[in-house]
PDB file of C-alpha atoms and ligand atoms in Angstrom:
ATOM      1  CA  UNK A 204      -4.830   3.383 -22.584  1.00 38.00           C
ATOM      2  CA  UNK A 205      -2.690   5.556 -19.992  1.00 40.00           C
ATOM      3  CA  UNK A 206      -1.472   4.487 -16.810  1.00 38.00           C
ATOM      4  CA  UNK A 207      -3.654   6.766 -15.459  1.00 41.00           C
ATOM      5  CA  UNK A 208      -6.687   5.778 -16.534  1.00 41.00           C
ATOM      6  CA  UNK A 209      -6.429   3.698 -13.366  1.00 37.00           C
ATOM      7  CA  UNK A 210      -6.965   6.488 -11.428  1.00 37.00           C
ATOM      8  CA  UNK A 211     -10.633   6.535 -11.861  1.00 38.00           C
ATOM      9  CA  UNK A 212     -13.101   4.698  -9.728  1.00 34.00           C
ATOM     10  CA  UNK A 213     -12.901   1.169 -11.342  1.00 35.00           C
ATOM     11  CA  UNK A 214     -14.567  -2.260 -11.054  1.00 32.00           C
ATOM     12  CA  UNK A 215     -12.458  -4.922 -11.091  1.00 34.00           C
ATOM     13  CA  UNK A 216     -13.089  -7.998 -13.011  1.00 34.00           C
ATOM     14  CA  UNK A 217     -10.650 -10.911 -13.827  1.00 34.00           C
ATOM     15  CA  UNK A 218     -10.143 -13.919 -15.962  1.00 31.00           C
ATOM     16  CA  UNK A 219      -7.633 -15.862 -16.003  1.00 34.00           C
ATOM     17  CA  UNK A 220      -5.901 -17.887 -19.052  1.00 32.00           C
ATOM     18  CA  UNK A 221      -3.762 -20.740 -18.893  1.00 30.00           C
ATOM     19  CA  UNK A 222      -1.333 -19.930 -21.498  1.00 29.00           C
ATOM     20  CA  UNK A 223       0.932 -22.789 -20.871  1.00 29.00           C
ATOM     21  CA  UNK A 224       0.526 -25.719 -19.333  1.00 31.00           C
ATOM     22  CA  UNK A 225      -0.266 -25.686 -15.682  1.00 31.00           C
ATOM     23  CA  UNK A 226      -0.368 -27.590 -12.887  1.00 29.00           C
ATOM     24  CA  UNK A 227      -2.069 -26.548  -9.922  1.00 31.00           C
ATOM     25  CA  UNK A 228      -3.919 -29.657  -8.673  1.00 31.00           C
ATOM     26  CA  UNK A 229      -2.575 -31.150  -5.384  1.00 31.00           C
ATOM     27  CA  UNK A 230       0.580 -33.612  -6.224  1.00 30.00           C
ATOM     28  CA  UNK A 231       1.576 -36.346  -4.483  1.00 30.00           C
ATOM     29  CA  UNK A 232       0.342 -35.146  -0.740  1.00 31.00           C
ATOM     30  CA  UNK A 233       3.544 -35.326   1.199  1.00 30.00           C
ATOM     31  CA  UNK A 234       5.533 -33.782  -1.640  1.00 29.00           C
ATOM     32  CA  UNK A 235       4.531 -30.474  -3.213  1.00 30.00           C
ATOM     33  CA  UNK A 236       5.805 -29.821  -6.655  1.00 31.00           C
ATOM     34  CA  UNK A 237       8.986 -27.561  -7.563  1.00 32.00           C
ATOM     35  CA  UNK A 238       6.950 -25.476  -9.835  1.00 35.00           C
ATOM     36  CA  UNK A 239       3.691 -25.588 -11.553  1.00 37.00           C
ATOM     37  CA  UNK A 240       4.955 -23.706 -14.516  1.00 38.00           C
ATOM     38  CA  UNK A 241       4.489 -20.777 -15.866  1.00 41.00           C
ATOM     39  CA  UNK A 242       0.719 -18.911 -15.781  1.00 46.00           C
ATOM     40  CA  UNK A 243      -0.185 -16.000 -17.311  1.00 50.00           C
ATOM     41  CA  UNK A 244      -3.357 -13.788 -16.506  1.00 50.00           C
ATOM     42  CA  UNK A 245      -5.837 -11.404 -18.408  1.00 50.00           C
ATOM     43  CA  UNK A 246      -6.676  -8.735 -15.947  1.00 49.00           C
ATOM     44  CA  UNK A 247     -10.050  -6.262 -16.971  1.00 45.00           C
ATOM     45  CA  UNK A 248     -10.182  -3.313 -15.388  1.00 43.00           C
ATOM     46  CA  UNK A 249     -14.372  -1.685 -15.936  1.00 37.00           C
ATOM     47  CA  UNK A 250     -14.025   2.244 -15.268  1.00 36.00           C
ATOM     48  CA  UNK A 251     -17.549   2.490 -12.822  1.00 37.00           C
ATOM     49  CA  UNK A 252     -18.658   4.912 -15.223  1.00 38.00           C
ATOM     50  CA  UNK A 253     -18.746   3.425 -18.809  1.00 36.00           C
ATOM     51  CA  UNK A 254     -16.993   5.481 -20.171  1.00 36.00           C
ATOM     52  CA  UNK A 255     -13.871   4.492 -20.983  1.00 36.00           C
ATOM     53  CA  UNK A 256     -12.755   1.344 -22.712  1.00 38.00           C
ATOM     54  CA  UNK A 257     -11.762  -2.327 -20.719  1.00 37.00           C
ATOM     55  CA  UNK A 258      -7.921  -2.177 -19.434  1.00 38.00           C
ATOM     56  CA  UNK A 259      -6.786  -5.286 -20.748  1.00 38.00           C
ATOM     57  CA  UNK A 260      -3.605  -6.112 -19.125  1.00 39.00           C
ATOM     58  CA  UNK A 261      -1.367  -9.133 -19.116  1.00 43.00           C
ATOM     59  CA  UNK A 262       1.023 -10.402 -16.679  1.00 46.00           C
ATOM     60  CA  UNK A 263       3.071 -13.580 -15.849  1.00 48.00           C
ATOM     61  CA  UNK A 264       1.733 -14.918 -12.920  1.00 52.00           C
ATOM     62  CA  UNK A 265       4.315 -17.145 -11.082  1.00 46.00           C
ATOM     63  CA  UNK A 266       7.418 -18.447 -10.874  1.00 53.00           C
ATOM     64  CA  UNK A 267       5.467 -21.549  -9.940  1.00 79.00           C
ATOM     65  CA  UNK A 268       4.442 -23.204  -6.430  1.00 88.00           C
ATOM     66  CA  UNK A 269       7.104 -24.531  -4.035  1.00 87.00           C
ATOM     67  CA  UNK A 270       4.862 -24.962  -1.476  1.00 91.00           C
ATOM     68  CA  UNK A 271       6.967 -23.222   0.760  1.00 94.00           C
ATOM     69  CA  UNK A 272       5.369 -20.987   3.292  1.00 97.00           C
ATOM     70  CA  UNK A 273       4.881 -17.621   2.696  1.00 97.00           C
ATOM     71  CA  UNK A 274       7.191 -15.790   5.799  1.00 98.00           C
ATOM     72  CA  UNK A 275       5.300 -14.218   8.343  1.00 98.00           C
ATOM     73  CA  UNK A 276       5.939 -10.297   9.249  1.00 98.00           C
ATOM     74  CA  UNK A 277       4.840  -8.052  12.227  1.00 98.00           C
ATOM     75  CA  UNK A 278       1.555  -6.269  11.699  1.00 98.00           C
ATOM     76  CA  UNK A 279       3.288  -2.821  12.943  1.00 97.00           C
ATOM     77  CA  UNK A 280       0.953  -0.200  14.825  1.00 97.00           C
ATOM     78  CA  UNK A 281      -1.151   0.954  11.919  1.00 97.00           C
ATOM     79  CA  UNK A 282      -3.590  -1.888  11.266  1.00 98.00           C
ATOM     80  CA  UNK A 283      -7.290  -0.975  11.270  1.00 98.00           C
ATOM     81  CA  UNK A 284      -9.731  -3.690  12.303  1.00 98.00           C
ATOM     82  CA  UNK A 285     -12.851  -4.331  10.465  1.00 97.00           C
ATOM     83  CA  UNK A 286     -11.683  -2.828   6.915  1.00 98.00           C
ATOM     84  CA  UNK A 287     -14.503  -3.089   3.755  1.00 98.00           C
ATOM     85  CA  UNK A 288     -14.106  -5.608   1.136  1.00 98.00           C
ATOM     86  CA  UNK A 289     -13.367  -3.660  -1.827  1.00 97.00           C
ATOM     87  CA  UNK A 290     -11.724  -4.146  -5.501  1.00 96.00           C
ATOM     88  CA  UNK A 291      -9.650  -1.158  -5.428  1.00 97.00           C
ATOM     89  CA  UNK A 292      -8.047   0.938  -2.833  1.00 97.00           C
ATOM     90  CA  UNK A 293      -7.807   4.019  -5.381  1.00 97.00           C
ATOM     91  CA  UNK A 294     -10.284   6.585  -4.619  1.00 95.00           C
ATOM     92  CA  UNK A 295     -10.812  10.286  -4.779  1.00 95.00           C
ATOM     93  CA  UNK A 296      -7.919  12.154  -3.797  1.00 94.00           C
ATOM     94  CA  UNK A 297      -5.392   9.150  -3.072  1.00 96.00           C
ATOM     95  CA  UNK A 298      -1.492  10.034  -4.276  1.00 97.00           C
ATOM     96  CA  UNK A 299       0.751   7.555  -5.850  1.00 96.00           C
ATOM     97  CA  UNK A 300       1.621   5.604  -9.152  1.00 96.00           C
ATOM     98  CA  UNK A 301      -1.610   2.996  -9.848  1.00 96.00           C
ATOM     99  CA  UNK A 302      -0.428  -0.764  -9.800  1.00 97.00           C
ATOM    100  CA  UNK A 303      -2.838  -3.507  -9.843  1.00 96.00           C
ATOM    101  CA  UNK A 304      -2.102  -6.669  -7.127  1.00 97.00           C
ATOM    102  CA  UNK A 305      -2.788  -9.686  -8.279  1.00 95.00           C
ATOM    103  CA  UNK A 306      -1.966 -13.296  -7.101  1.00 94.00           C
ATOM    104  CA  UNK A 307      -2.382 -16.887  -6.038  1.00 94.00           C
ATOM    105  CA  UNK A 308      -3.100 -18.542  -2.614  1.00 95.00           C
ATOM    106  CA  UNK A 309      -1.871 -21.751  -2.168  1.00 95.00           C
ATOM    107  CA  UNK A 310      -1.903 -24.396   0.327  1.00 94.00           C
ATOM    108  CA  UNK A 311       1.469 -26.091   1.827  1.00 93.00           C
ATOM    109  CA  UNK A 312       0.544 -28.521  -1.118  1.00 90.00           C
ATOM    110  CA  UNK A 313      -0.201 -26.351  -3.705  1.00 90.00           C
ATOM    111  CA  UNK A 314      -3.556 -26.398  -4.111  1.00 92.00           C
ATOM    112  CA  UNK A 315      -5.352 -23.241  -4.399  1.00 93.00           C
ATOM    113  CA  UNK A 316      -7.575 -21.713  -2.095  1.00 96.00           C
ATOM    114  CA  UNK A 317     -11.043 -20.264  -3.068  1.00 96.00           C
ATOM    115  CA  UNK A 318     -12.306 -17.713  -0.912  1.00 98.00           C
ATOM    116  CA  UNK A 319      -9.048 -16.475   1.084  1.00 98.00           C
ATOM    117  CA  UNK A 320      -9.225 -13.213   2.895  1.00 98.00           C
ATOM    118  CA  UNK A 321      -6.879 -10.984   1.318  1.00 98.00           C
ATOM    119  CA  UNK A 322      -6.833  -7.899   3.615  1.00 98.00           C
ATOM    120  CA  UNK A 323      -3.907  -4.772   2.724  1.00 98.00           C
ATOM    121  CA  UNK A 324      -3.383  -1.885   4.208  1.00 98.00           C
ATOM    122  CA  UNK A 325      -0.168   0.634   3.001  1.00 98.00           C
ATOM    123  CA  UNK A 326       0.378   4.465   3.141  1.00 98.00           C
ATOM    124  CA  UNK A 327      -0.137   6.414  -0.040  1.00 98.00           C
ATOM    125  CA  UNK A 328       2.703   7.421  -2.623  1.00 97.00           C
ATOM    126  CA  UNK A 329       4.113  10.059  -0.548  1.00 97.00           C
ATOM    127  CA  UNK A 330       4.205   7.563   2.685  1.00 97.00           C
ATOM    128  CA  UNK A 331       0.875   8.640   4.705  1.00 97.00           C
ATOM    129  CA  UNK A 332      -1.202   6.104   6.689  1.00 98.00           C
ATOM    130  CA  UNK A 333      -5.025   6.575   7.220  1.00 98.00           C
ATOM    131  CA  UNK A 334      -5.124   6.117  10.702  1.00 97.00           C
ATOM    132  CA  UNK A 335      -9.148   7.423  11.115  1.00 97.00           C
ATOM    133  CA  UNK A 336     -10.755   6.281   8.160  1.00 97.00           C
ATOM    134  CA  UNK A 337     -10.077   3.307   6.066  1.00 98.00           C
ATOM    135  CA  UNK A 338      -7.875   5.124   2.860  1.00 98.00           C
ATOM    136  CA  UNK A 339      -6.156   2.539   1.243  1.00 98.00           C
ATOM    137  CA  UNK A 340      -7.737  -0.527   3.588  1.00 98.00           C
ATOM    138  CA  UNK A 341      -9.704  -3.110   2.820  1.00 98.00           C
ATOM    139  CA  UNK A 342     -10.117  -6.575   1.579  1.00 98.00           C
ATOM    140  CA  UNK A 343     -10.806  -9.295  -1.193  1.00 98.00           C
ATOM    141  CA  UNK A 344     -11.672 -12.334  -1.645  1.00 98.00           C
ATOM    142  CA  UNK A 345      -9.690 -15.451  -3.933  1.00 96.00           C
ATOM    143  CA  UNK A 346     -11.497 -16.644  -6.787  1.00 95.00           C
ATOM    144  CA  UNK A 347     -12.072 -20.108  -7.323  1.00 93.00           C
ATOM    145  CA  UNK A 348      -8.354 -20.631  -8.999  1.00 91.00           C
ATOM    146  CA  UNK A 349      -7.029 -19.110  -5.489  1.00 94.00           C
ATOM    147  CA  UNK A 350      -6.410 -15.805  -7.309  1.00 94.00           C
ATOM    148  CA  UNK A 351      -7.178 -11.983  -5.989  1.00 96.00           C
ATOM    149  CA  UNK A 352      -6.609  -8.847  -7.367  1.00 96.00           C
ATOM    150  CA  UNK A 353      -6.956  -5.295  -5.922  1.00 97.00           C
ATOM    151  CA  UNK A 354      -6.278  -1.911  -7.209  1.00 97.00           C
ATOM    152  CA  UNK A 355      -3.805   0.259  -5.447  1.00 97.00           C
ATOM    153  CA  UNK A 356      -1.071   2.691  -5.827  1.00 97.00           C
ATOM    154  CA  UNK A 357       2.639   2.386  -5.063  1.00 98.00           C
ATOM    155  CA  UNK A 358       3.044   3.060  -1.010  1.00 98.00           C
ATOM    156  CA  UNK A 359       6.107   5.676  -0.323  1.00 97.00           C
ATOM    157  CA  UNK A 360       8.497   5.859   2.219  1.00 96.00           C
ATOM    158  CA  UNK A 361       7.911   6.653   5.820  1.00 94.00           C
ATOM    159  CA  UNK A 362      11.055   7.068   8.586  1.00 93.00           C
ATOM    160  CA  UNK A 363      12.356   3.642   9.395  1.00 93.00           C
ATOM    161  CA  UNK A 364      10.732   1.920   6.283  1.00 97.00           C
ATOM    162  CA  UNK A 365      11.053   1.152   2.763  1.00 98.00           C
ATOM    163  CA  UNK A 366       7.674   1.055   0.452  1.00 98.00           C
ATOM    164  CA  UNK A 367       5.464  -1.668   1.606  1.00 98.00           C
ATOM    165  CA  UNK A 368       2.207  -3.048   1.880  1.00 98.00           C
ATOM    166  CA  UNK A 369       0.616  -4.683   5.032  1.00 98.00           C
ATOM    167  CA  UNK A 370      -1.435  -7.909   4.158  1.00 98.00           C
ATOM    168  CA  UNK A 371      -3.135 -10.390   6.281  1.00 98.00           C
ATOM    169  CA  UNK A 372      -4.173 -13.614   4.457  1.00 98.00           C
ATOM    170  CA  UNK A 373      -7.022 -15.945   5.949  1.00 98.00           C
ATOM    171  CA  UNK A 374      -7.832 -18.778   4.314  1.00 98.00           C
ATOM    172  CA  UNK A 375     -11.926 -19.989   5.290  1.00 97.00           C
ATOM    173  CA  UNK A 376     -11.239 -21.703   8.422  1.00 94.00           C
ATOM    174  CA  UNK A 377      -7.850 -21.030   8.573  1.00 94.00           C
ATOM    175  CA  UNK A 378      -5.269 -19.131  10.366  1.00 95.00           C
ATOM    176  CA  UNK A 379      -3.972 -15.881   9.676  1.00 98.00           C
ATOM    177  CA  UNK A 380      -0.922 -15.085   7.807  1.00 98.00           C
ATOM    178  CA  UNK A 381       0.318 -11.598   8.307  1.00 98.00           C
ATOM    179  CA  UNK A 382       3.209 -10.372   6.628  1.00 98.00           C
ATOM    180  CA  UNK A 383       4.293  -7.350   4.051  1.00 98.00           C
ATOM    181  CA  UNK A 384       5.361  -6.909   0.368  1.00 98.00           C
ATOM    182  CA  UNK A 385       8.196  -5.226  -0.835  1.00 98.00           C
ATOM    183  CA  UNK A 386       9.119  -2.974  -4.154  1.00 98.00           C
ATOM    184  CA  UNK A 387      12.642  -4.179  -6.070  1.00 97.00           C
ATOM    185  CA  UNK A 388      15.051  -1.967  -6.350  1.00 90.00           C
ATOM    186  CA  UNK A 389      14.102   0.220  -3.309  1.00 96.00           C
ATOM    187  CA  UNK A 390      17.159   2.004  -1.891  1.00 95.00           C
ATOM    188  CA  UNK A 391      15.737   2.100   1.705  1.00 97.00           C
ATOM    189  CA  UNK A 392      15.216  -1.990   1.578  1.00 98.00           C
ATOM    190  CA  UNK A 393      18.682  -2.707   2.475  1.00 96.00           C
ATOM    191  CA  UNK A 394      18.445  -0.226   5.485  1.00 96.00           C
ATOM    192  CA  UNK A 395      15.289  -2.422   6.380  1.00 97.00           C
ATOM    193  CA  UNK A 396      15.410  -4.663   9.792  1.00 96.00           C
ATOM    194  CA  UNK A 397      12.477  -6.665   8.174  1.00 97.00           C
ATOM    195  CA  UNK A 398      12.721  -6.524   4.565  1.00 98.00           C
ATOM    196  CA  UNK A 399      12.852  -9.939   3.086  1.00 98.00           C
ATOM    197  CA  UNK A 400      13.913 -10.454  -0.672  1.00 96.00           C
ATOM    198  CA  UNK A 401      11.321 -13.467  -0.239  1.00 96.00           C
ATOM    199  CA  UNK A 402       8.554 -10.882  -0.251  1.00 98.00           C
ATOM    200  CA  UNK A 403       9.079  -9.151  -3.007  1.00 97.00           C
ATOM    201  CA  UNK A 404       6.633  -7.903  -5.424  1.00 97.00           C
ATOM    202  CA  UNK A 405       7.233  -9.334  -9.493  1.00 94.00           C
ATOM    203  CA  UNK A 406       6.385  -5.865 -11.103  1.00 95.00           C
ATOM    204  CA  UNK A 407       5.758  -5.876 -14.494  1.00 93.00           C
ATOM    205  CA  UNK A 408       5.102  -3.012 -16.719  1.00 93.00           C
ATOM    206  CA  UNK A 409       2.346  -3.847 -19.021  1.00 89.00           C
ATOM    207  CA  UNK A 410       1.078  -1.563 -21.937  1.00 86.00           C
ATOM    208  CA  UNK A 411      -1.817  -0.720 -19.541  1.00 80.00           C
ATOM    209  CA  UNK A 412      -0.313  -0.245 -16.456  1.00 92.00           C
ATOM    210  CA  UNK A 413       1.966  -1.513 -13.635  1.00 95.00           C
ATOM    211  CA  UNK A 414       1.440  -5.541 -12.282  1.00 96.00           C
ATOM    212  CA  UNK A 415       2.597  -6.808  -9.100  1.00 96.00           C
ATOM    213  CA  UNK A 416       2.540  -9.920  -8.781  1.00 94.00           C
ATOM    214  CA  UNK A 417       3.122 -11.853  -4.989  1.00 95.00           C
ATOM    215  CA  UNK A 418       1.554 -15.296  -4.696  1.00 95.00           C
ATOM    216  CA  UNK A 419       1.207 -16.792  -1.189  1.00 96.00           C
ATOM    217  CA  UNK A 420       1.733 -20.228   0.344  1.00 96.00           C
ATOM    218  CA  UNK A 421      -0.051 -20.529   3.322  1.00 97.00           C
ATOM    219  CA  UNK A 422      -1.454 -23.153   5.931  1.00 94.00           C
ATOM    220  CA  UNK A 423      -5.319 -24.047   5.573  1.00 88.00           C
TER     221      UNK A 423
HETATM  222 FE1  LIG B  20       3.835  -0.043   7.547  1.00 65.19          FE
END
C-alpha cells in the first residue's frame, strides 16, 4: 500500500486495540494519574470505491494522560463557522503529503470523552486557506474510547507561520477549547510567537502512511 493511496476519497473506520495494559478509567478524583500507559491503535482506512484493499495502519497512541490541560491558542482570522462533519479533509484537487489525525479526549481526570467535537481547519501543503468554501474544514466526532480520527494532508507554510492546524474541541455540554498543532522539526517553529512544543504532533511513519498523533485534555 502507497502513501498515496490516501489520496483517494476514503471512509474512515477505526478500531482500537489495547496492546498493553491500559488505564483510562477515572483514578482517584482529585488526583489524575501520571500516565495511563502505553496504547496502541489499528486505524482502517475503506477507499469509497471498493476498490482498493483496507489501509491497515498502526500507531502508538500516547505518551499517557497527565491530565493536564491541553493549552489554549488564538483562533486567527481564518475560521469558518458552521463547517460539515466529515472523516477526511482530502478531496479532489487538495495539495499536500496525506497524514491521518488521530487521538484521545480526555477530561482534567482522565476519563475519556465520547462524542467531543473535533473541528480543524489548516491551509493545504503549499500554505493556502479556503476562505469561501469549506477545503480542508470540517469536523468529527470521539468515539466511545474518546478517540477521533480525520484524514488530512500536511498544512505548509504561510508568512508569519509555521505548518499548523486550527482545532476547536467541544466536549457535549462543554466549553470550547481552541488551540493549534504543530509539525516537529519545522524550521519556521522557532520563529513562531505562538508555537508551543506542548502542541506538537507525535508523527509516526507507518508502512501505510504518515500518523499524527495529539491527544487532548480538556474541561467537560
Ligand atoms: Fe492558521
Amino acid at each position: 500500500m502507497k502513501i498515496n493511496r490516501f489520496n483517494q476519497r476514503i471512509v474512515l473506520s477505526a478500531t482500537m486495540i489495547l496492546l498493553t495494559a491500559c488505564t483510562v478509567q477515572a483514578p482517584a478524583a482529585s488526583m489524575p494519574s501520571a500516565s495511563n500507559g502505553e496504547m496502541t491503535a489499528t486505524v482502517s482506512a475503506l477507499p469509497v470505491d471498493g476498490t482498493a484493499e483496507p489501509v491497515q495502519a498502526t500507531a502508538a497512541l500516547a505518551a499517557g494522560c497527565t491530565g493536564q490541560l491541553t493549552p489554549a491558542q488564538m483562533e486567527g482570522p481564518y475560521y469558518t463557522p458552521n463547517p460539515p462533519q466529515r472523516t477526511s479533509l482530502i478531496e479532489e484537487g487538495v495539495v499536500g503529503e496525506p497524514i491521518l489525525l488521530t487521538g484521545y479526549v480526555w477530561d482534567t481526570a482522565c476519563r475519556p470523552i465520547a462524542g467531543a467535537v473535533v473541528d480543524l481547519w489548516q491551509t493545504d501543503g503549499v500554505g493556502v486557506y479556503d476562505n469561501e468554501g469549506y477545503r480542508l474544514r470540517g469536523y468529527t466526532l470521539t468515539d466511545d474510547s474518546g478517540r477521533y480520527t480525520m484524514q488530512t494532508v500536511i498544512p505548509g507554510e504561510y508568512p508569519g507561520r509555521p505548518p499548523h492546524i486550527h482545532v476547536k474541541i467541544q466536549p457535549p455540554g462543554g466549553a470550547v477549547l481552541t488551540s493549534q498543532m504543530y509539525f516537529p522539526n519545522a524550521a519556521a517553529n522557532a520563529r513562531d510567537r505562538l508555537f508551543d512544543s506542548a502542541l506538537i504532533l507525535d508523527l509516526q511513519e507507518t508502512g501505510d502512511g504518515l500518523i499524527g498523533v495529539m491527544n487532548f485534555v480538556v474541561t467537560p
